[in-house]
Structures are given as C-alpha cells and as structure tokens.
Amino acid sequence: MTQTAPKAAPDIAPDIDWATLGFSYIRTDLRYLSHWKDGAWDAGTLTEDNVLHIAEGSTAIHYGQQCFEGLKAYRCKDGTVNVFRPDQNAARMRRSCRRVLMPEISDEQFIDAVTQVVRANERFIPPYGTGGSLYLRPFVIGVGDNIGVRTAPEFIFGVFCVPVGPYFKGGLTPQNFLVSGYDRAAPHGTGAAKVGGNYAASLMPGQQAKDTVIDGHHFADALYLDPETHTKIEEVGAANFFAVTRDGRFVTPKSPSILESITKYSLLWLAEHRLNMLVEEGDVFIDALDGYTEAGACGTAAVITPIGGIQNGDTFHVFHSETEAGPVTRRLYDELVGIQYGDVTAPDGWIVKV
C-alpha cells in the first residue's frame, strides 16, 4: 500500500520572536510586481527590491489614484498553508479599481500573484499555534509622467507580505471606542472602495481617540457614524461593526459608504449556518445601544475585536463586559479562526491551499 509522505518541516525565518510578533513592517524575501502599459498587464515577476521607482508626476502621489487589499495566509497543524478567501479580495479590488478609474486585475492574476508571494516567503509564515499569520498587501497605483487631473498613463500591481501577530494586543480582549465627530467618508464618496484616502482621513480622529481618557476609560480607536445623519454606526476605526441583539440576532450596518469587509460577510454566513442565528444588515442607531448584548469590530487585520464599551458624548455604554468577550463573539471567533488554520471544516471555496 502506498503511503503519502508527511510534509517536511518548514524552513522558518530566524531572529523572529513569534510570541511577541506585532502588526508592523518586516522585510521579507520576495514580492510581486506587474506593470500595465499600452492597454494590458504584463505577466508579472518576483523581485527582491522592496523600493518602488515611480515618476514624480504619478497620479498615486498627487491625486490618490490607488487602492489596496489585505488578506492572510495561515500555517496549519499538518504544515500546509491556507489562504483565506482570496477570490473575495480580488473581487473587491476590481470594484475599487473601477471606482478610481484604474484597470482591473483578473481573479486568475490576483490569486496567482498572491500564491507566488506566499510560496516565495513561506519561511516567514508564523508556526502553527503562535497565533500569527502572513499578512498579504496587494495594491494598484497610478504611475507615469503626468501633471493634470486625469487617470494615469501606466499602473503598477504589486503584492508584498509581512508576518504579523494580533492587530490589537491581548488577543480576544475587549477594547473601548470613542464616537468621532469626524466623517470617515462622504455620503456618496469612496467609502465603499478600499482606497488610501479613506485611511488618511481617519488618522487624526483615530489618534485623538487614542489620546483621550474619559472617567478612566481609554480608547483603541474612533467609531464613525453615517456621514449623512450622524445617527447610525458605520465603521470602527479601520474595521466593520457587528452586534448581537437581546433576542439573539446577529446584525451589521448597511450603507453605501461602508467598506464591504470579507471578514464581516464570513461572520454573517457563519452566524446563520453554523450558529443558527437570524442575521441582518441594516441600521444600527447610536442612541439604541441598549438593544445589544455584544458588539465587535471585524476585519482582516483585527479578525474580531470585542467591543467592551462605546463613549458617545457624555454616555459610556458597556456591552457584555469590558474584560471578557461575549459567548457569541467567542464562538464566532473560534469558528472563523479554526477555519483559517485548518482546524474546522471550511465552507466550499473559502480556502486556497498553497
């Protein structure tokens, strides 16, 4: 009888303390670059050079013509590597490209580029059990000689990777958030696209939240209300918001100015199909927080961060606890992370093996 040989132990990058790994830049071995010129993307290549060389008139510099994505690769217990839902990132990047008039990247090229980068940097994937992952950052930027407000003559599609630990220190530990008076995006602007300008606009209110202390409460980031009426929750820092109602429904905000989080839609599916909950996307009014027993922020970087409390003006509202994740949040986290690391059966199409 033929037996399958076990996967060889992976080559691990030296001099990285996996136990204390945070969310910061670490240079890895190779990254992918593809250029668009004369109406088409080239085949792309891997390079050791981590510095982009672009024209001084590039639209990415002057007019913000760019977008990016974030996804992760995970080391499984058997030594194999999972990439989580890259087709969804590819689809979202196409939507972002359309919004700012850039040529789209096909699913095939996007997933091929991601796969090449993961394979080329496998030694930087944190070992199973450390809680770390390999964060992948695809991006598209407008480049080439230009000065007028117009779409670029050329573009670069790139993918690089960085080994990361938790976005918020402490793992599944509740964080507090401060309602901001600033808007994250305009009512009919680029809020639904993953473009850098949205994040640049969030830097000042996010820092102000971190610098604020009210009645002994510290805050991890700003919470943004809808830009049209300032009555409904939209996003939490750079993450999507979710909550659990007192009658056991899983709800998330719905708005044309919210970035559609792949993590959020994964949680909606898991809440409905694995936890047998009623789920809905709709309005989450800031003055009706008493109707929710749990709340959280979710996204690729943060995965799930339980929300302990929200400061809205003079009112501080606590959900389940300021020190412990609620039971639904914990179950969803365990289910999602279990899928990502290969310990829980994944829905069809959610995992790409590298």
Short mmCIF file of C-alpha atoms in Angstrom, two decimals:
data_model
loop_
_atom_site.label_atom_id
_atom_site.label_comp_id
_atom_site.label_asym_id
_atom_site.label_seq_id
_atom_site.Cartn_x
_atom_site.Cartn_y
_atom_site.Cartn_z
CA MET A 1 0.00 0.00 0.00
CA THR A 2 1.35 3.43 -0.97
CA GLN A 3 1.68 5.90 1.87
CA THR A 4 1.80 9.66 1.50
CA ALA A 5 4.95 11.12 2.98
CA PRO A 6 4.34 13.75 5.63
CA LYS A 7 5.08 17.35 4.69
CA ALA A 8 8.62 18.27 5.59
CA ALA A 9 9.09 20.68 8.47
CA PRO A 10 9.05 24.20 7.03
CA ASP A 11 12.11 26.38 6.89
CA ILE A 12 11.44 29.10 9.47
CA ALA A 13 12.90 32.60 9.34
CA PRO A 14 15.45 33.13 12.10
CA ASP A 15 15.56 36.00 14.58
CA ILE A 16 11.78 36.48 14.81
CA ASP A 17 10.20 36.17 18.24
CA TRP A 18 6.86 34.70 17.19
CA ALA A 19 5.41 35.07 20.70
CA THR A 20 5.78 38.86 20.68
CA LEU A 21 5.13 39.46 16.98
CA GLY A 22 3.02 42.57 16.43
CA PHE A 23 1.50 44.29 13.41
CA SER A 24 4.46 46.12 11.89
CA TYR A 25 6.60 46.01 8.77
CA ILE A 26 9.21 43.25 8.47
CA ARG A 27 11.02 42.94 5.17
CA THR A 28 10.52 39.54 3.55
CA ASP A 29 12.41 37.88 0.70
CA LEU A 30 10.38 38.48 -2.46
CA ARG A 31 7.41 40.50 -3.69
CA TYR A 32 5.39 40.51 -6.93
CA LEU A 33 5.17 43.35 -9.46
CA SER A 34 3.18 43.66 -12.69
CA HIS A 35 3.01 46.72 -14.98
CA TRP A 36 0.09 47.96 -17.09
CA LYS A 37 1.05 49.80 -20.25
CA ASP A 38 -0.49 50.12 -23.71
CA GLY A 39 -3.75 48.58 -22.54
CA ALA A 40 -2.61 45.37 -20.84
CA TRP A 41 -0.96 43.94 -17.74
CA ASP A 42 2.32 42.10 -18.23
CA ALA A 43 2.95 38.62 -16.83
CA GLY A 44 4.41 39.94 -13.59
CA THR A 45 7.58 38.90 -11.79
CA LEU A 46 9.04 38.38 -8.32
CA THR A 47 11.72 40.78 -7.14
CA GLU A 48 13.96 41.25 -4.11
CA ASP A 49 13.72 45.04 -4.35
CA ASN A 50 11.27 46.43 -1.81
CA VAL A 51 11.50 50.01 -3.14
CA LEU A 52 9.19 51.27 -5.89
CA HIS A 53 10.71 53.51 -8.54
CA ILE A 54 7.97 55.74 -9.97
CA ALA A 55 7.64 59.00 -11.87
CA GLU A 56 7.42 62.20 -9.82
CA GLY A 57 4.14 63.06 -11.59
CA SER A 58 2.45 59.76 -10.71
CA THR A 59 -1.26 60.14 -10.01
CA ALA A 60 -0.91 57.90 -6.94
CA ILE A 61 1.20 60.64 -5.33
CA HIS A 62 -0.76 63.72 -6.37
CA TYR A 63 -4.37 62.60 -6.76
CA GLY A 64 -4.64 59.47 -4.65
CA GLN A 65 -5.30 57.18 -7.61
CA GLN A 66 -4.61 53.89 -5.88
CA CYS A 67 -6.25 51.08 -3.95
CA PHE A 68 -5.12 48.13 -1.87
CA GLU A 69 -6.23 44.90 -0.24
CA GLY A 70 -5.36 42.85 2.83
CA LEU A 71 -5.57 39.08 3.27
CA LYS A 72 -3.72 36.38 5.17
CA ALA A 73 -2.02 33.02 4.81
CA TYR A 74 -2.04 30.61 7.76
CA ARG A 75 0.19 27.71 8.78
CA CYS A 76 -1.93 24.63 9.54
CA LYS A 77 -1.19 21.93 12.10
CA ASP A 78 -0.10 19.49 9.34
CA GLY A 79 2.37 22.05 7.94
CA THR A 80 0.28 23.03 4.91
CA VAL A 81 -0.66 26.63 4.20
CA ASN A 82 -4.15 28.13 3.84
CA VAL A 83 -5.00 31.40 2.10
CA PHE A 84 -8.41 32.68 3.22
CA ARG A 85 -10.93 33.67 0.51
CA PRO A 86 -8.56 35.39 -1.96
CA ASP A 87 -11.27 35.43 -4.63
CA GLN A 88 -13.27 37.84 -2.46
CA ASN A 89 -10.30 40.18 -2.15
CA ALA A 90 -9.82 40.01 -5.93
CA ALA A 91 -13.47 40.95 -6.48
CA ARG A 92 -13.28 43.85 -4.02
CA MET A 93 -10.08 45.14 -5.63
CA ARG A 94 -11.81 45.17 -9.01
CA ARG A 95 -14.61 47.28 -7.52
CA SER A 96 -12.07 49.69 -6.03
CA CYS A 97 -10.21 49.93 -9.34
CA ARG A 98 -13.44 50.74 -11.18
CA ARG A 99 -14.26 53.49 -8.67
CA VAL A 100 -10.99 55.36 -9.26
CA LEU A 101 -10.60 54.56 -12.98
CA MET A 102 -7.80 52.00 -12.87
CA PRO A 103 -7.51 48.82 -14.97
CA GLU A 104 -8.88 45.76 -13.18
CA ILE A 105 -6.93 42.69 -12.10
CA SER A 106 -8.42 39.33 -13.05
CA ASP A 107 -9.10 36.67 -10.40
CA GLU A 108 -6.50 34.49 -12.07
CA GLN A 109 -3.70 37.07 -11.94
CA PHE A 110 -4.60 38.21 -8.42
CA ILE A 111 -4.63 34.69 -6.96
CA ASP A 112 -1.53 33.68 -8.92
CA ALA A 113 0.35 36.72 -7.59
CA VAL A 114 -0.74 36.00 -4.01
CA THR A 115 0.21 32.33 -4.35
CA GLN A 116 3.65 33.18 -5.75
CA VAL A 117 4.36 35.57 -2.87
CA VAL A 118 3.26 33.06 -0.23
CA ARG A 119 5.40 30.29 -1.71
CA ALA A 120 8.41 32.56 -2.09
CA ASN A 121 8.18 33.71 1.53
CA GLU A 122 6.96 30.56 3.24
CA ARG A 123 9.72 30.70 5.83
CA PHE A 124 8.10 33.88 7.19
CA ILE A 125 4.73 32.22 7.89
CA PRO A 126 4.47 32.01 11.69
CA PRO A 127 4.40 28.46 13.07
CA TYR A 128 1.06 26.85 13.87
CA GLY A 129 -0.04 27.61 17.42
CA THR A 130 1.62 31.02 17.72
CA GLY A 131 -1.49 32.94 16.64
CA GLY A 132 0.46 34.64 13.88
CA SER A 133 -0.13 34.72 10.13
CA LEU A 134 1.38 36.04 6.92
CA TYR A 135 -0.34 39.29 6.01
CA LEU A 136 -0.50 39.99 2.25
CA ARG A 137 -0.86 43.50 0.88
CA PRO A 138 -1.88 43.70 -2.82
CA PHE A 139 -2.06 47.21 -4.27
CA VAL A 140 -2.62 49.06 -7.54
CA ILE A 141 -1.18 52.55 -8.12
CA GLY A 142 -1.32 55.06 -10.96
CA VAL A 143 2.17 55.93 -12.25
CA GLY A 144 3.91 57.52 -15.23
CA ASP A 145 4.67 61.06 -16.32
CA ASN A 146 1.63 63.24 -15.68
CA ILE A 147 0.55 66.54 -14.14
CA GLY A 148 -3.15 67.02 -14.98
CA VAL A 149 -6.12 65.65 -13.01
CA ARG A 150 -6.72 62.57 -15.13
CA THR A 151 -6.26 58.83 -14.99
CA ALA A 152 -2.66 57.65 -15.16
CA PRO A 153 -0.94 56.52 -18.36
CA GLU A 154 0.55 53.49 -16.59
CA PHE A 155 -0.15 51.38 -13.48
CA ILE A 156 1.63 49.01 -11.13
CA PHE A 157 0.02 46.00 -9.45
CA GLY A 158 2.07 44.70 -6.55
CA VAL A 159 1.82 42.18 -3.70
CA PHE A 160 4.12 42.04 -0.68
CA CYS A 161 3.84 40.20 2.62
CA VAL A 162 4.70 40.64 6.29
CA PRO A 163 4.50 38.16 9.18
CA VAL A 164 2.12 39.56 11.80
CA GLY A 165 0.67 38.88 15.20
CA PRO A 166 -2.53 40.38 16.67
CA TYR A 167 -3.57 43.84 15.44
CA PHE A 168 -4.75 44.73 18.95
CA LYS A 169 -2.59 43.41 21.77
CA GLY A 170 -4.23 40.96 24.14
CA GLY A 171 -5.97 38.73 21.59
CA LEU A 172 -9.72 38.42 22.15
CA THR A 173 -9.76 41.17 24.78
CA PRO A 174 -12.47 43.86 24.66
CA GLN A 175 -11.47 47.34 23.56
CA ASN A 176 -13.31 50.63 24.04
CA PHE A 177 -14.09 53.04 21.20
CA LEU A 178 -14.90 56.75 21.07
CA VAL A 179 -17.57 58.14 18.75
CA SER A 180 -15.88 60.67 16.47
CA GLY A 181 -17.25 63.97 15.30
CA TYR A 182 -15.38 63.49 12.04
CA ASP A 183 -16.67 61.61 9.00
CA ARG A 184 -14.71 58.69 7.62
CA ALA A 185 -16.08 59.21 4.09
CA ALA A 186 -18.56 61.37 2.18
CA PRO A 187 -22.18 60.15 1.75
CA HIS A 188 -21.67 59.41 -1.95
CA GLY A 189 -17.88 59.25 -1.96
CA THR A 190 -15.29 56.47 -1.88
CA GLY A 191 -16.25 54.86 1.45
CA ALA A 192 -17.08 51.52 -0.19
CA ALA A 193 -13.73 51.40 -2.03
CA LYS A 194 -10.50 50.36 -0.31
CA VAL A 195 -8.53 53.47 -1.24
CA GLY A 196 -5.84 55.16 0.79
CA GLY A 197 -7.64 58.49 1.09
CA ASN A 198 -10.24 56.96 3.40
CA TYR A 199 -7.49 55.87 5.76
CA ALA A 200 -5.60 59.17 5.59
CA ALA A 201 -8.82 60.89 6.70
CA SER A 202 -9.05 58.55 9.70
CA LEU A 203 -5.54 59.18 11.07
CA MET A 204 -6.31 62.34 13.05
CA PRO A 205 -9.60 61.19 14.65
CA GLY A 206 -8.03 57.82 15.42
CA GLN A 207 -5.10 59.45 17.18
CA GLN A 208 -7.41 61.80 19.06
CA ALA A 209 -9.38 58.80 20.33
CA LYS A 210 -6.19 57.06 21.50
CA ASP A 211 -5.09 60.23 23.28
CA THR A 212 -8.42 60.66 25.09
CA VAL A 213 -9.19 59.43 28.60
CA ILE A 214 -12.73 59.88 29.98
CA ASP A 215 -13.57 58.76 33.53
CA GLY A 216 -10.66 56.34 33.42
CA HIS A 217 -11.68 54.82 30.08
CA HIS A 218 -9.04 54.54 27.37
CA PHE A 219 -9.93 54.06 23.69
CA ALA A 220 -8.41 51.89 20.97
CA ASP A 221 -9.74 53.95 18.06
CA ALA A 222 -12.53 56.17 16.78
CA LEU A 223 -16.02 54.97 15.87
CA TYR A 224 -17.63 56.66 12.85
CA LEU A 225 -21.30 57.48 12.35
CA ASP A 226 -23.01 57.74 8.97
CA PRO A 227 -21.90 60.96 7.24
CA GLU A 228 -25.41 61.98 6.21
CA THR A 229 -27.30 61.98 9.53
CA HIS A 230 -24.71 61.15 12.22
CA THR A 231 -27.25 58.84 13.87
CA LYS A 232 -26.09 55.36 12.76
CA ILE A 233 -22.91 53.37 13.38
CA GLU A 234 -20.89 52.70 10.23
CA GLU A 235 -17.30 51.65 10.96
CA VAL A 236 -14.99 51.13 13.94
CA GLY A 237 -11.57 52.53 13.13
CA ALA A 238 -10.48 50.58 10.06
CA ALA A 239 -12.86 47.69 10.77
CA ASN A 240 -16.54 46.81 10.31
CA PHE A 241 -19.02 46.76 13.22
CA PHE A 242 -21.29 43.93 14.33
CA ALA A 243 -23.61 43.40 17.28
CA VAL A 244 -25.85 40.78 18.86
CA THR A 245 -29.38 41.81 19.82
CA ARG A 246 -31.10 40.85 23.05
CA ASP A 247 -33.28 38.40 21.09
CA GLY A 248 -30.23 36.71 19.58
CA ARG A 249 -29.93 38.25 16.11
CA PHE A 250 -26.55 39.00 14.51
CA VAL A 251 -26.63 42.45 12.90
CA THR A 252 -24.21 44.63 10.94
CA PRO A 253 -24.64 48.12 9.47
CA LYS A 254 -25.65 48.55 5.84
CA SER A 255 -24.57 51.68 3.99
CA PRO A 256 -23.12 52.67 0.60
CA SER A 257 -20.22 54.38 2.40
CA ILE A 258 -19.08 51.27 4.32
CA LEU A 259 -16.22 49.13 3.02
CA GLU A 260 -17.60 45.62 2.48
CA SER A 261 -15.48 43.53 4.83
CA ILE A 262 -14.76 39.95 3.77
CA THR A 263 -14.47 39.05 7.45
CA LYS A 264 -17.89 40.58 8.13
CA TYR A 265 -19.60 38.61 5.38
CA SER A 266 -17.84 35.47 6.56
CA LEU A 267 -19.21 36.08 10.06
CA LEU A 268 -22.71 36.70 8.71
CA TRP A 269 -22.56 33.32 6.96
CA LEU A 270 -21.15 31.52 10.00
CA ALA A 271 -23.68 33.10 12.37
CA GLU A 272 -26.53 31.93 10.15
CA HIS A 273 -25.29 28.49 9.07
CA ARG A 274 -23.10 27.36 11.96
CA LEU A 275 -24.68 29.13 14.95
CA ASN A 276 -28.25 29.01 13.55
CA MET A 277 -28.82 32.70 14.25
CA LEU A 278 -31.02 35.15 12.40
CA VAL A 279 -28.78 37.64 10.62
CA GLU A 280 -29.39 41.02 9.04
CA GLU A 281 -27.68 44.05 7.56
CA GLY A 282 -29.41 47.29 8.45
CA ASP A 283 -29.38 50.43 10.55
CA VAL A 284 -27.60 50.36 13.92
CA PHE A 285 -28.60 53.58 15.68
CA ILE A 286 -26.11 55.05 18.13
CA ASP A 287 -28.89 56.01 20.56
CA ALA A 288 -30.24 52.43 20.70
CA LEU A 289 -27.22 50.55 22.04
CA ASP A 290 -29.24 49.16 24.97
CA GLY A 291 -30.78 46.72 22.49
CA TYR A 292 -27.46 44.89 22.03
CA THR A 293 -25.78 42.44 24.38
CA GLU A 294 -22.50 42.08 22.47
CA ALA A 295 -20.60 44.09 19.88
CA GLY A 296 -17.35 43.80 18.00
CA ALA A 297 -15.06 45.12 15.29
CA CYS A 298 -14.04 42.77 12.50
CA GLY A 299 -11.61 42.81 9.60
CA THR A 300 -8.64 41.01 8.10
CA ALA A 301 -6.09 42.71 10.34
CA ALA A 302 -8.08 42.65 13.58
CA VAL A 303 -10.05 39.40 12.84
CA ILE A 304 -12.53 40.00 15.69
CA THR A 305 -12.04 42.55 18.46
CA PRO A 306 -14.79 42.52 21.09
CA ILE A 307 -16.08 45.97 21.96
CA GLY A 308 -16.23 46.50 25.70
CA GLY A 309 -17.80 49.93 25.60
CA ILE A 310 -18.60 52.91 23.38
CA GLN A 311 -18.24 56.51 24.54
CA ASN A 312 -20.86 58.70 22.85
CA GLY A 313 -20.68 62.24 24.16
CA ASP A 314 -21.14 62.05 27.92
CA THR A 315 -22.51 58.48 27.82
CA PHE A 316 -20.39 55.36 28.12
CA HIS A 317 -22.28 52.21 27.11
CA VAL A 318 -20.94 48.79 28.13
CA PHE A 319 -21.99 45.71 26.15
CA HIS A 320 -21.23 42.24 27.55
CA SER A 321 -18.14 43.15 29.57
CA GLU A 322 -15.08 45.39 29.49
CA THR A 323 -12.84 42.44 30.32
CA GLU A 324 -14.26 39.35 28.59
CA ALA A 325 -15.61 38.51 25.14
CA GLY A 326 -19.28 37.58 24.99
CA PRO A 327 -20.34 33.98 24.23
CA VAL A 328 -21.47 34.63 20.63
CA THR A 329 -18.36 36.63 19.84
CA ARG A 330 -16.20 33.86 21.27
CA ARG A 331 -18.00 31.14 19.28
CA LEU A 332 -17.72 33.11 16.04
CA TYR A 333 -14.04 33.81 16.65
CA ASP A 334 -13.29 30.15 17.34
CA GLU A 335 -15.20 29.06 14.24
CA LEU A 336 -13.58 31.61 11.93
CA VAL A 337 -10.03 31.16 13.21
CA GLY A 338 -10.50 27.40 13.21
CA ILE A 339 -11.38 27.55 9.51
CA GLN A 340 -8.43 29.79 8.72
CA TYR A 341 -5.92 27.49 10.45
CA GLY A 342 -7.50 24.33 9.07
CA ASP A 343 -8.86 23.01 12.38
CA VAL A 344 -12.53 23.48 11.40
CA THR A 345 -14.13 22.36 8.13
CA ALA A 346 -14.35 25.31 5.76
CA PRO A 347 -17.32 26.13 3.53
CA ASP A 348 -16.71 25.32 -0.13
CA GLY A 349 -14.35 27.77 -1.82
CA TRP A 350 -13.17 29.59 1.31
CA ILE A 351 -9.66 28.15 1.39
CA VAL A 352 -6.92 28.08 -1.24
CA LYS A 353 -4.11 25.64 -0.41
CA VAL A 354 -0.59 26.80 -1.22
#
